[in-house]
Short mmCIF file of C-alpha atoms and ligand atoms in Angstrom, two decimals:
data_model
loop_
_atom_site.label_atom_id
_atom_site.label_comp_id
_atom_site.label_asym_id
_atom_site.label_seq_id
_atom_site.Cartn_x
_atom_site.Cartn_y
_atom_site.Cartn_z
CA UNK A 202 31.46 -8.52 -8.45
CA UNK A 203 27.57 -8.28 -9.33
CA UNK A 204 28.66 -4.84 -11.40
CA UNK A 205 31.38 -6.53 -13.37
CA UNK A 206 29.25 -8.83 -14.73
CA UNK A 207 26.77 -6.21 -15.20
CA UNK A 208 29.33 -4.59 -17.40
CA UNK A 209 30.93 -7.29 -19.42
CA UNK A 210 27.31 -9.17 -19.37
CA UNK A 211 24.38 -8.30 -18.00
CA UNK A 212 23.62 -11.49 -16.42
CA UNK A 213 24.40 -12.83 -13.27
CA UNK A 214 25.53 -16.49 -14.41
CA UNK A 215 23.42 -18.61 -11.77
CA UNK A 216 23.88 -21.85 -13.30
CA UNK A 217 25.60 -24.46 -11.61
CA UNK A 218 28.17 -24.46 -14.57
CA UNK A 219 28.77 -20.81 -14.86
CA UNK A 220 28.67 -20.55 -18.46
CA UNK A 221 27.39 -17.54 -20.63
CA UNK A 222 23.93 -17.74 -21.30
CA UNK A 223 23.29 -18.33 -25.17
CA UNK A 224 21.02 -15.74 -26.91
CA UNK A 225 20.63 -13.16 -23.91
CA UNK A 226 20.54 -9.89 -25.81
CA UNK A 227 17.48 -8.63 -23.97
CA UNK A 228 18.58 -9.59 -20.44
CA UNK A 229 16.17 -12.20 -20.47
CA UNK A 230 17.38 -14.61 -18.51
CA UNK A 231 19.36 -15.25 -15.12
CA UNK A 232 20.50 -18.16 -15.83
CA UNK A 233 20.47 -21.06 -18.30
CA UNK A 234 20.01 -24.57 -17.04
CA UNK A 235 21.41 -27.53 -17.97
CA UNK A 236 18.80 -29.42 -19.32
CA UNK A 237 17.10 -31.18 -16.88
CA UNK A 238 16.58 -34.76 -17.96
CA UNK A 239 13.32 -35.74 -19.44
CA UNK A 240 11.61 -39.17 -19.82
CA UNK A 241 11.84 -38.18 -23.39
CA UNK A 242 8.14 -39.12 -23.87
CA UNK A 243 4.69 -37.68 -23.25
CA UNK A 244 2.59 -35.04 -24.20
CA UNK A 245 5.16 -32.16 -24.01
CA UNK A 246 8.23 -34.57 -25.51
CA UNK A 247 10.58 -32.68 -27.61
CA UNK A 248 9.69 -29.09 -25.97
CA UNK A 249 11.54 -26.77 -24.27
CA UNK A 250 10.67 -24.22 -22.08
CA UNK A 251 11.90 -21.22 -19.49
CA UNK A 252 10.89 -21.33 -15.93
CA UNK A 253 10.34 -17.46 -14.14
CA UNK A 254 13.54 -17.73 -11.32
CA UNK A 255 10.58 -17.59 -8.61
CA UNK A 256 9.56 -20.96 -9.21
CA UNK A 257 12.33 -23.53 -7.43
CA UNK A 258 14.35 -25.49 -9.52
CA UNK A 259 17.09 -28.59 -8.37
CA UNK A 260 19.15 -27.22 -10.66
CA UNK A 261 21.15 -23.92 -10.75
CA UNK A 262 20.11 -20.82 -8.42
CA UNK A 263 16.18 -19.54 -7.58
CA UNK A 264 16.59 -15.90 -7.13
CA UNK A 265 13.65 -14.57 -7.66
CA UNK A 266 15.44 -11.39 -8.74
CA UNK A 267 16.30 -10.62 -5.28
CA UNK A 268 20.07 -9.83 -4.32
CA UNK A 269 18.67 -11.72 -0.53
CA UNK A 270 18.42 -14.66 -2.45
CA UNK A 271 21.19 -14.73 -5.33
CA UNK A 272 22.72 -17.92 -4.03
CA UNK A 273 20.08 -19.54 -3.26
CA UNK A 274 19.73 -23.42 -4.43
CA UNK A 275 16.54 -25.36 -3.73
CA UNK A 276 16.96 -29.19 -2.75
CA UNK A 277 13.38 -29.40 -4.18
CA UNK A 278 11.58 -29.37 -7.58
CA UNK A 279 8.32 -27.02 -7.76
CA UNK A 280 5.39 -29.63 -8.64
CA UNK A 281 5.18 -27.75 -11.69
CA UNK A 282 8.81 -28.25 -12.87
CA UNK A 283 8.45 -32.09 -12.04
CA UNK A 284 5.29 -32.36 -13.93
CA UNK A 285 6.84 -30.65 -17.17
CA UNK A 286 10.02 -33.25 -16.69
CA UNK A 287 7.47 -35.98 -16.28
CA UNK A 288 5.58 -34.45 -19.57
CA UNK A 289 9.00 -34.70 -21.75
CA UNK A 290 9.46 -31.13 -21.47
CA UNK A 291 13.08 -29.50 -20.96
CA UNK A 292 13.75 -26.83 -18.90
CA UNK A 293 16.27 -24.40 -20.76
CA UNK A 294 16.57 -21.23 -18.41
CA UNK A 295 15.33 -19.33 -15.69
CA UNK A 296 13.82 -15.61 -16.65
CA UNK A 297 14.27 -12.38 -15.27
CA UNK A 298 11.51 -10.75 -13.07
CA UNK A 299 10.78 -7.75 -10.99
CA UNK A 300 12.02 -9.05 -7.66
CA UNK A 301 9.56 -11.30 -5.91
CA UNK A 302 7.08 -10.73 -8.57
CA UNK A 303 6.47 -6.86 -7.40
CA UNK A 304 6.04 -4.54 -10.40
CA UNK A 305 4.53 -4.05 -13.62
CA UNK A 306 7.68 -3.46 -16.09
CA UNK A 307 10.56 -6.16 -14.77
CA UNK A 308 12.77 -2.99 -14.27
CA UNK A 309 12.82 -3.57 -10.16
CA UNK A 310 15.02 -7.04 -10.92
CA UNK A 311 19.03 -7.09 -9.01
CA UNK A 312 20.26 -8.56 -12.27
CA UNK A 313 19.18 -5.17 -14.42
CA UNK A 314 15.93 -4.56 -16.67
CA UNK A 315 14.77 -7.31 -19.39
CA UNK A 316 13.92 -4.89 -22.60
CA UNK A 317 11.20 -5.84 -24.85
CA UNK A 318 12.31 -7.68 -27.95
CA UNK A 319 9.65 -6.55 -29.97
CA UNK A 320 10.72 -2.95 -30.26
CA UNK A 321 13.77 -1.85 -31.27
CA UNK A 322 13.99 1.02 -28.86
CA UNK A 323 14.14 0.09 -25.08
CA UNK A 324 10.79 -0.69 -24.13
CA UNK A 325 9.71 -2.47 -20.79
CA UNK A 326 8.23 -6.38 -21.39
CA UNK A 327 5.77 -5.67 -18.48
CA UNK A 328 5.90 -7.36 -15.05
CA UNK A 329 6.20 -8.98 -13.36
CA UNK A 330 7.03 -12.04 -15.56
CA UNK A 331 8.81 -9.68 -17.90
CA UNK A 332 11.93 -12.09 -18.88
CA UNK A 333 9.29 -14.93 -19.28
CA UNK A 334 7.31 -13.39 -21.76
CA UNK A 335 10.20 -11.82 -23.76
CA UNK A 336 12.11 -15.13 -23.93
CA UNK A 337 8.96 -16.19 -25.58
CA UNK A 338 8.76 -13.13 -28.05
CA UNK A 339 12.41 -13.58 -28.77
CA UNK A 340 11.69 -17.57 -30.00
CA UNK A 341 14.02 -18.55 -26.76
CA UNK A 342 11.63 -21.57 -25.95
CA UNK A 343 8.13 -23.01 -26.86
CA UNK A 344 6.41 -21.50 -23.57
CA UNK A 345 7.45 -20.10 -20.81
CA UNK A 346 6.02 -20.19 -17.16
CA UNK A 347 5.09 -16.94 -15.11
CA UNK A 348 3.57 -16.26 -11.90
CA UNK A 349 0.52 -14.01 -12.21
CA UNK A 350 -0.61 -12.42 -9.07
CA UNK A 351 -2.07 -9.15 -9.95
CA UNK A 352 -1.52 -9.23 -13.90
CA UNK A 353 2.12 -10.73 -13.85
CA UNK A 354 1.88 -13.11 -16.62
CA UNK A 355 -1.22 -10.95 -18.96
CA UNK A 356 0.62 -7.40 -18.62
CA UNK A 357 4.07 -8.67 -20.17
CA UNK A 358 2.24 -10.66 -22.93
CA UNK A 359 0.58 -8.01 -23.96
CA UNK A 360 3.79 -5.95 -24.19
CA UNK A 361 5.15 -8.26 -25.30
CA UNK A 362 2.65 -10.24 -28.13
CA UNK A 363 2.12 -13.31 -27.33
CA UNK A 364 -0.68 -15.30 -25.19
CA UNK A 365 -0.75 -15.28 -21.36
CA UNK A 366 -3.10 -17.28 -19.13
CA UNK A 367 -3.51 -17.10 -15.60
CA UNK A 368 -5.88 -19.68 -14.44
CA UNK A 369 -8.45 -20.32 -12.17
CA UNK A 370 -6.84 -19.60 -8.77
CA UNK A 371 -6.01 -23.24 -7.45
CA UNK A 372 -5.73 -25.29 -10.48
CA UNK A 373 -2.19 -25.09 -11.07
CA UNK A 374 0.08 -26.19 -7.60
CA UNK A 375 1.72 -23.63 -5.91
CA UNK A 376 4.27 -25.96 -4.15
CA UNK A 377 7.36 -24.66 -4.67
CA UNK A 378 6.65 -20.88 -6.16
CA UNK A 379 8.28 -18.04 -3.68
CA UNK A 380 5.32 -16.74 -2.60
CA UNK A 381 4.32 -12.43 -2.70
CA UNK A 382 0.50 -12.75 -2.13
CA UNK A 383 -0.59 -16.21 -1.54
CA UNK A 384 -4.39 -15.49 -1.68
CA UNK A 385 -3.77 -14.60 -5.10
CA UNK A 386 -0.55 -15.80 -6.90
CA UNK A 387 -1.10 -18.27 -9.49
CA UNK A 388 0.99 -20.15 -12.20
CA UNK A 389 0.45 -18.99 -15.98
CA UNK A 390 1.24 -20.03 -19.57
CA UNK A 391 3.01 -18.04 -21.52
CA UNK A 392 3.79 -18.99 -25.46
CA UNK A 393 3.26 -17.95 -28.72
CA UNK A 394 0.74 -21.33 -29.85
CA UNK A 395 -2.51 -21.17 -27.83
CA UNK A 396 -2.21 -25.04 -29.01
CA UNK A 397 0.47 -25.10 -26.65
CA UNK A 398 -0.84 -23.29 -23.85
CA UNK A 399 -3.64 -25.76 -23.90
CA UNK A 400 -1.53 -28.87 -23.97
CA UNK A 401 0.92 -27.01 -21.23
CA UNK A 402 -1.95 -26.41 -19.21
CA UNK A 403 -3.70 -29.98 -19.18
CA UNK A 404 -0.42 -31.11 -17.94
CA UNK A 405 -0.35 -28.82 -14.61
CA UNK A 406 -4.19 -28.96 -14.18
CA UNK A 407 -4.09 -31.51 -11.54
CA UNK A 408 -4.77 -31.72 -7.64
CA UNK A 409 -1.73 -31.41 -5.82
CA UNK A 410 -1.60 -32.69 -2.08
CA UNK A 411 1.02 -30.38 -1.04
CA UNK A 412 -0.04 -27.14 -2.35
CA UNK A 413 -3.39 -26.46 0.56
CA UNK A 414 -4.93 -24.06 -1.89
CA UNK A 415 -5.04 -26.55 -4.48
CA UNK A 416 -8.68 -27.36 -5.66
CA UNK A 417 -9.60 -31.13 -4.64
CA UNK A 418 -10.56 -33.39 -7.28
CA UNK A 419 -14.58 -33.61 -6.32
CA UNK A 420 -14.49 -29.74 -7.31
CA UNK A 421 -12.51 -30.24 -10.39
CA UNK A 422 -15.54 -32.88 -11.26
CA UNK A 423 -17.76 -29.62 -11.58
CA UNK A 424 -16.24 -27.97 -14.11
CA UNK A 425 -17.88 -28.38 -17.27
CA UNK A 426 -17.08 -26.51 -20.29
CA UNK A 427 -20.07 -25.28 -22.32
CA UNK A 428 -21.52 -26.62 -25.16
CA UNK A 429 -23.13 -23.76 -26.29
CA UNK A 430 -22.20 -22.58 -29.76
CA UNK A 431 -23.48 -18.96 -29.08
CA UNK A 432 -22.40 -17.20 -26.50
CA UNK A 433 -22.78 -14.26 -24.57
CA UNK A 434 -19.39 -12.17 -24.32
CA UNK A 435 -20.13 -9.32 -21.58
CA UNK A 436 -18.07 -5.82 -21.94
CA UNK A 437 -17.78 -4.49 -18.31
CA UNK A 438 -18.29 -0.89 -19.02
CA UNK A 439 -16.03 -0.69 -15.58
CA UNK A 440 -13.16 -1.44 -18.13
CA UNK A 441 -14.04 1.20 -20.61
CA UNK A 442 -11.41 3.93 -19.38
CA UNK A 443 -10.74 7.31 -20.82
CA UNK A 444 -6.92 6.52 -20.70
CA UNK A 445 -7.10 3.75 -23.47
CA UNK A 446 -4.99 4.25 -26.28
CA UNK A 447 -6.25 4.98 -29.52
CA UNK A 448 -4.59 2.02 -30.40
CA UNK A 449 -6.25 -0.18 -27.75
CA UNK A 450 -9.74 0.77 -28.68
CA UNK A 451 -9.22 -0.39 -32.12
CA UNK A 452 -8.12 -3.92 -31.23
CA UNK A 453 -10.86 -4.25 -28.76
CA UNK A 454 -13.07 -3.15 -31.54
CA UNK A 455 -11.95 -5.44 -34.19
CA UNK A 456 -11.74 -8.61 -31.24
CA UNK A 457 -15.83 -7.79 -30.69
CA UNK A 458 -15.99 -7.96 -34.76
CA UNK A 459 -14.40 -11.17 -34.15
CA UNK A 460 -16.26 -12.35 -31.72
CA UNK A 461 -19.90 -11.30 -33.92
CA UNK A 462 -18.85 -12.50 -36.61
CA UNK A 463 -18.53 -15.79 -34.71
CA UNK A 464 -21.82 -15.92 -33.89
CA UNK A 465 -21.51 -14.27 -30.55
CA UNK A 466 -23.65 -11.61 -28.61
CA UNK A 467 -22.11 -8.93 -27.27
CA UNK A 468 -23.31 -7.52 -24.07
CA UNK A 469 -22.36 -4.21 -22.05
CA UNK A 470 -22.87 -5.23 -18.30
CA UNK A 471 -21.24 -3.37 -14.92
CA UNK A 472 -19.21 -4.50 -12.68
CA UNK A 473 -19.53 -1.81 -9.81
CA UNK A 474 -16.94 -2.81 -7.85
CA UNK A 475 -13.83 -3.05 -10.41
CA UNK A 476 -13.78 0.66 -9.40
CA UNK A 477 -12.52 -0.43 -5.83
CA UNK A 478 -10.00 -3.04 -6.96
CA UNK A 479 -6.48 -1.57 -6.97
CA UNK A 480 -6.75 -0.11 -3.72
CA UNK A 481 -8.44 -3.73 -2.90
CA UNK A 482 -4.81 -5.32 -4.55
CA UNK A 483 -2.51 -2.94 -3.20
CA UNK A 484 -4.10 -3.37 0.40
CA UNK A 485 -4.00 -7.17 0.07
CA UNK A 486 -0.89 -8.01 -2.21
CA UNK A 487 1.13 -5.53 0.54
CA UNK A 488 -0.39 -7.07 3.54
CA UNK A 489 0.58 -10.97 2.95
CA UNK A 490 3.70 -9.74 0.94
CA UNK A 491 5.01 -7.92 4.56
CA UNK A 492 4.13 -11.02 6.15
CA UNK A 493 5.90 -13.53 3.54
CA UNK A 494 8.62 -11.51 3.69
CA UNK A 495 9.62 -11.32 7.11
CA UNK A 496 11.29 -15.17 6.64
CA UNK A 497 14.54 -13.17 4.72
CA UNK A 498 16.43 -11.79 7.81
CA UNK A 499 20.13 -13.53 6.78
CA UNK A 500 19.32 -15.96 10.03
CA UNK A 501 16.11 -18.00 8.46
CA UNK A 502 16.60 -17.52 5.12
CA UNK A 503 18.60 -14.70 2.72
CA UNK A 504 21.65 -12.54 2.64
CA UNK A 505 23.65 -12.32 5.82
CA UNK A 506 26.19 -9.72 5.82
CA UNK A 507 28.03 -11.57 8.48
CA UNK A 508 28.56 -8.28 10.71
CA UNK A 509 30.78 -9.31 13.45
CA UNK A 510 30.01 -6.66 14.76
CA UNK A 511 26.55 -6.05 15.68
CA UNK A 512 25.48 -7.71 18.66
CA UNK A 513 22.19 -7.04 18.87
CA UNK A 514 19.87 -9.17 16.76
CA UNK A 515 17.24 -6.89 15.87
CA UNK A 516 20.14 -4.47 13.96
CA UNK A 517 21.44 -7.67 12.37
CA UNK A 518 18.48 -8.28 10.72
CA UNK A 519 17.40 -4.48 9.79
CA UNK A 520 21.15 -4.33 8.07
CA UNK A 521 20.51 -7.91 6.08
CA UNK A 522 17.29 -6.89 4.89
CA UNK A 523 18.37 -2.89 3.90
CA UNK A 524 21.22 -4.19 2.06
CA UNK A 525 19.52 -7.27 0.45
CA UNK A 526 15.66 -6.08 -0.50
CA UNK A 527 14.91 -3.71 -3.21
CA UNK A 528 13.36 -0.39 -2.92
CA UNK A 529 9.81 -1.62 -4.38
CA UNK A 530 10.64 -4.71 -1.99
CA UNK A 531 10.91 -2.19 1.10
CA UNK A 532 8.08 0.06 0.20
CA UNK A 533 5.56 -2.89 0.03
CA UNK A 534 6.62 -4.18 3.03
CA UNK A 535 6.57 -0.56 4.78
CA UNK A 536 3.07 -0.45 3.35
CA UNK A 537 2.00 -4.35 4.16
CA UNK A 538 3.00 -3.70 8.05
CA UNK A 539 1.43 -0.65 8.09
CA UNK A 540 -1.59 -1.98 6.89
CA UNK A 541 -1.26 -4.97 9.41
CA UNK A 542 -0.90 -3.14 12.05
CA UNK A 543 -4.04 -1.66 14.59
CA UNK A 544 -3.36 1.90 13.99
CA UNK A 545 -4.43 1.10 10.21
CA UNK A 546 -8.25 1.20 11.23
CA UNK A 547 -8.67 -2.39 9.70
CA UNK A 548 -7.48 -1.55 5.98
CA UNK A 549 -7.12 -5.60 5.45
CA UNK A 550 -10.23 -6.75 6.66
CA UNK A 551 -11.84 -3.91 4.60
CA UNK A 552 -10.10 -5.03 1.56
CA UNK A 553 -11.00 -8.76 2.29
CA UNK A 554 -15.30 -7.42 2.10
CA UNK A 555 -14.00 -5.45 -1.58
CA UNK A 556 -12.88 -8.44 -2.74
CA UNK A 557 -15.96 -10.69 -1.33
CA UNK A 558 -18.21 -8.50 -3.38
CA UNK A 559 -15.94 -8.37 -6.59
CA UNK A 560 -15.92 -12.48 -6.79
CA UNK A 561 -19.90 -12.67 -5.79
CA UNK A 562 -20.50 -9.69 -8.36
CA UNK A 563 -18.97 -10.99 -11.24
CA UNK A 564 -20.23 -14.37 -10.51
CA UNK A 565 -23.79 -13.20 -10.37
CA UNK A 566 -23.13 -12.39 -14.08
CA UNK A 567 -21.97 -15.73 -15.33
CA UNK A 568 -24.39 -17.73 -16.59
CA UNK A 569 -22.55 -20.93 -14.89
CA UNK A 570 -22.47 -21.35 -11.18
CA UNK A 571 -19.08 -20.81 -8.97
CA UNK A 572 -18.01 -23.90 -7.75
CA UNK A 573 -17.23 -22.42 -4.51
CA UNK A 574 -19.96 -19.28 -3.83
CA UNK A 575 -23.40 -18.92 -3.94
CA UNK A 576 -25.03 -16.42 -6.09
CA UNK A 577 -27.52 -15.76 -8.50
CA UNK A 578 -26.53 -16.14 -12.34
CA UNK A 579 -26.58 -13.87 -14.79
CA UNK A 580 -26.38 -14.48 -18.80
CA UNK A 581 -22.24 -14.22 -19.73
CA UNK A 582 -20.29 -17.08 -20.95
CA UNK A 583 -17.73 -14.66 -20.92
CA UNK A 584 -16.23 -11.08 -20.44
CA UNK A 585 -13.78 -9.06 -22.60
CA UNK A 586 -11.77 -6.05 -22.23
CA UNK A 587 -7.85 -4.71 -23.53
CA UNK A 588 -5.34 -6.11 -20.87
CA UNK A 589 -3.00 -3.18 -20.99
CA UNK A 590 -4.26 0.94 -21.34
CA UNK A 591 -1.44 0.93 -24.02
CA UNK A 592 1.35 -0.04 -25.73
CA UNK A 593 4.72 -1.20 -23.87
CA UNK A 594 6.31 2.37 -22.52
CA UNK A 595 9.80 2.98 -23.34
CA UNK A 596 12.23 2.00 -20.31
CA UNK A 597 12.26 6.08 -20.11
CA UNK A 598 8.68 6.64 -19.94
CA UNK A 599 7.79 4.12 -17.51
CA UNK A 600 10.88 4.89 -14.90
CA UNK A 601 9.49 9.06 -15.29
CA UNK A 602 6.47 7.96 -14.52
CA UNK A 603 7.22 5.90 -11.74
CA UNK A 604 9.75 8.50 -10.50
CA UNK A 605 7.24 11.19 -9.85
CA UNK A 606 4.51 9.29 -8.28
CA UNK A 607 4.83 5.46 -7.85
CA UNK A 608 1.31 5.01 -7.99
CA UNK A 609 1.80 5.78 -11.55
CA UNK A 610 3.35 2.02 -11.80
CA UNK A 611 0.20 0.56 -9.71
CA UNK A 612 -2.36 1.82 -12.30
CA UNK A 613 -0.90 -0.21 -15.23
CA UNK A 614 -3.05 -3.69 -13.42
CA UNK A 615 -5.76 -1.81 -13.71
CA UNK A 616 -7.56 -4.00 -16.41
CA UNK A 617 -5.91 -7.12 -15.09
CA UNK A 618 -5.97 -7.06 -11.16
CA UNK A 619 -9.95 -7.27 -11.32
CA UNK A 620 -9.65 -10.99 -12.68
CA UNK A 621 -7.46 -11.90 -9.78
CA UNK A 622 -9.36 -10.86 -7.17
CA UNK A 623 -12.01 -12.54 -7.91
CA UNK A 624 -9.41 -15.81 -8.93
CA UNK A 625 -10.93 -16.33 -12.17
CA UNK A 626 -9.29 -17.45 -15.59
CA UNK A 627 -8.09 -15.06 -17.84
CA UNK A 628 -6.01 -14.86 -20.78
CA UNK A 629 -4.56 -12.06 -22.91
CA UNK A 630 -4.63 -13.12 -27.33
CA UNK A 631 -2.16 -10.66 -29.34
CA UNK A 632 -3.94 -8.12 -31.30
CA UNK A 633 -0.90 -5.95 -32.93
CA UNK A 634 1.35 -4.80 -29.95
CA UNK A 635 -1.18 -5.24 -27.43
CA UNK A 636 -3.21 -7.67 -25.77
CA UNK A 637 -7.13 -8.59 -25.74
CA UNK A 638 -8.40 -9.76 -22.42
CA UNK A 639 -11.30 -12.91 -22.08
CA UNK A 640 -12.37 -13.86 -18.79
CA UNK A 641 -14.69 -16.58 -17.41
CA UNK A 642 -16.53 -17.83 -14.48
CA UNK A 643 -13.88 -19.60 -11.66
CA UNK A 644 -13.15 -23.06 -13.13
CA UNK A 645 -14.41 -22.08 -16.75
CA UNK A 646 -10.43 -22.21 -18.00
CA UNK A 647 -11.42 -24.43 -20.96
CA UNK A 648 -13.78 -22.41 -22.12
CA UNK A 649 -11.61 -19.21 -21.97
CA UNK A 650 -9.32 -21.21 -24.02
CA UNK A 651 -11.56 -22.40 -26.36
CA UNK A 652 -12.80 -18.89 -27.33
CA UNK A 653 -9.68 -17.71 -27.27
CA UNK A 654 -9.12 -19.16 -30.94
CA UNK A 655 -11.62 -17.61 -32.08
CA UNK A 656 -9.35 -14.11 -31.40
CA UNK A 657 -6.54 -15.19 -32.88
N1 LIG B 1447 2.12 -5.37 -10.85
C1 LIG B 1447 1.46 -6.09 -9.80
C2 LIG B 1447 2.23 -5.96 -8.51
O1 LIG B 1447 3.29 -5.41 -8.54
C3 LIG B 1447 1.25 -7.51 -10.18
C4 LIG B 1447 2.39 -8.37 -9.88
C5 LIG B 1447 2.14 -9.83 -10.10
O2 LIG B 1447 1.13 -10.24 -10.64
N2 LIG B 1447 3.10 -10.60 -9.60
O3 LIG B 1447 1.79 -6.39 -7.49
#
């Protein structure tokens, strides 16, 4: 049934009226909603946007691109989705990903590959919020919500050209988002108005009581945007890689024009450990993805293939979860239990100490203190580097690539993973076809955003 509608549409109509889904030429979306009612006032009033189908809506299907999940209907609203509703903001659709957030080009989703609108030849978005950021591009909706765990919500905005932010880890509730990494998945904003970004994001910037990881109001209190009108804008010389594209090195060029001609100081500083980070990610990010994903065995939650037949439990479950989880879905776990296990030679715990020293290095170069760490302080405001080595591949490229040596996927978060493991904000500002990278200290979101205008 899936393949029919592959072929007549490539959508799997999730909606609770299974219409067609209006304007879905790049495979965008999963489903459409019908729109949710609004209060028809506040800040957002008159907006629509598209929700990423890992984030659990009342209405219609959360999949999170995962054939385990494809009929499953949450009796709950994410806090998120009920503080957009509250805001006067409509929810229009739910967006394609790569399924449960895992990849870096939305091509690992069960409902087929989003392509990028921008090209005309089939080029990945980026993942994994690849449908979210396209829907954007394609003028679907005012914003769009990703998740951004490793670079989910940056990557396909800068394939895609238009503003992602990802911030601070614990500003924006998690209550209700299908979790992959849950140290480090966060809600982002994705849209084409940094005006709306902002707005978006002073709506979800709130303590939430049923999200643990959500940062209590006392620390909230401590974040205080600058009010410095020269800043110092640090260039991690970590990020400087001989892979970047011609192409990249001239809008990271013509960004730190921007920035000097703004009156800022550009700095080169070195952030030793960025060198250890992917390994840090993958060892993580695999780790708490195993363990999140033991719950889909067909008898908690997920696909059951009802097998009559097998009696025993344990191949009950093995067959539910073969036939159900992807191969990126399988590999990750593979690797997360591996990694779990005692024969691993502590892999996590190593990974854990990696990340400790990325957050208290890059905080001992902010000129503001962490609200959460102790360290000395440097002299940035800020740092800056590309988000993405290049240009969005063509669907071809990437999948060649991938094919002979899936690390080849992994190194795409390169420039982005860094800012997630040490859960600070970061957004990626449009420059051409690619995306320009500004990070601050943890809890310095406004300021990101403020400086981000001076990009644009
Ligand atoms: N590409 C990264 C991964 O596959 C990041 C994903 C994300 O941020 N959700 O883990």
């Amino acid at each position: 049934q899936h393949r029919l509608c592959q072929r007549i549409n490539p959508i799997r109509l999730v909606s609770t009226v299974r219409s067609t889904v209006p304007n879905n030429t790049h495979n965008v979306l999963i489903s459409s909603t019908r729109v949710e009612p609004t209060t028809g006032q506040g800040p957002l009033a008159g907006s629509t946007y598209i929700c990423k189908d890992n984030i659990v809506t009342k209405v219609g299907f959360t999949t999170s691109a995962s054939k385990s999940l494809e009929n499953y209907k949450s009796p709950f609203n994410a806090t998120v989705v009920s503080l957009l509703a509250q805001a006067g903001s409509k929810l229009i659709g739910k967006s394609n990903l790569d399924e449960f957030g895992m990849g870096s080009s939305n091509t690992n989703s069960h409902f087929g590959p989003t392509m990028n609108p921008v090209y005309p030849d089939q080029r990945v978005p980026g993942g994994s919020s690849g449908g979210s950021a396209a829907a954007v591009a394609a003028g679907l909706a005012d914003f769009s919500l990703g998740t951004d765990t490793g670079g989910s919500v940056r990557l396909p905005a800068s394939y895609c050209s238009v503003i992602g932010f990802k911030p601070s880890y614990g500003r924006i509730s998690r209550w209700g988002v299908v979790p992959y990494a849950q140290t480090l998945d966060t809600v982002g904003i994705i849209s084409k108005s940094l005006n709306v970004v902002r707005k978006v994001f002073s709506v979800l910037d709130v303590y939430d009581e049923k999200d643990p990881t959500s940062l209590p109001q006392n620390i909230r209190n401590e974040f205080k945007p600058s009010t410095c009108k020269q800043l110092t804008v640090g260039i991690p010389s970590e990020f400087v890689l001989d892979e970047l594209s011609p192409e990249t090195r001239a809008a990271w060029s013509q960004a730190l024009t921007k920035l000097q001609e703004a009156g800022h100081n550009i700095k080169p500083i070195s952030i030793k450990s960025i060198t250890k980070s992917l390994p840090a990610y993958y060892t993580l990010a695999t780790a708490e993805a195993a363990s999140n994903l033991s719950r889909y065995d067909g008898v908690r939650y997920g696909y059951n293939n009802n097998n009559q037949h097998t009696k025993d439990a344990m191949n009950l479950i093995v067959s539910n979860r073969s036939e159900s989880l992807g191969p990126e879905v399988q590999r990750r776990i593979i690797l997360g239990n591996y990694t779990l296990s005692s024969d691993s030679g502590d892999h996590y715990l190593k990974a854990t100490k990696v990340r400790q020293e990325l957050v208290e290095e890059f905080s001992s170069l902010f000129k503001t203190k962490h609200a959460l760490v102790e360290t000395a302080s440097g002299d940035c405001d800020l740092m800056i580097s590309p988000t993405s080595i290049g240009e969005a591949p063509t669907v071809e490229e990437f999948l060649n690539a991938d094919n002979a040596n899936f690390l080849n996927s992994y190194v795409n978060d390169i420039l982005t993973v860094p800012a997630s493991l040490a859960g600070i904000p970061a957004i990626s500002i449009p420059f051409g076809k690619l995306g320009i990278q500004l990070m601050g200290q943890f809890g310095d979101d406004e300021l990101v955003l403020q400086v981000a205008e001076t990009l644009q």
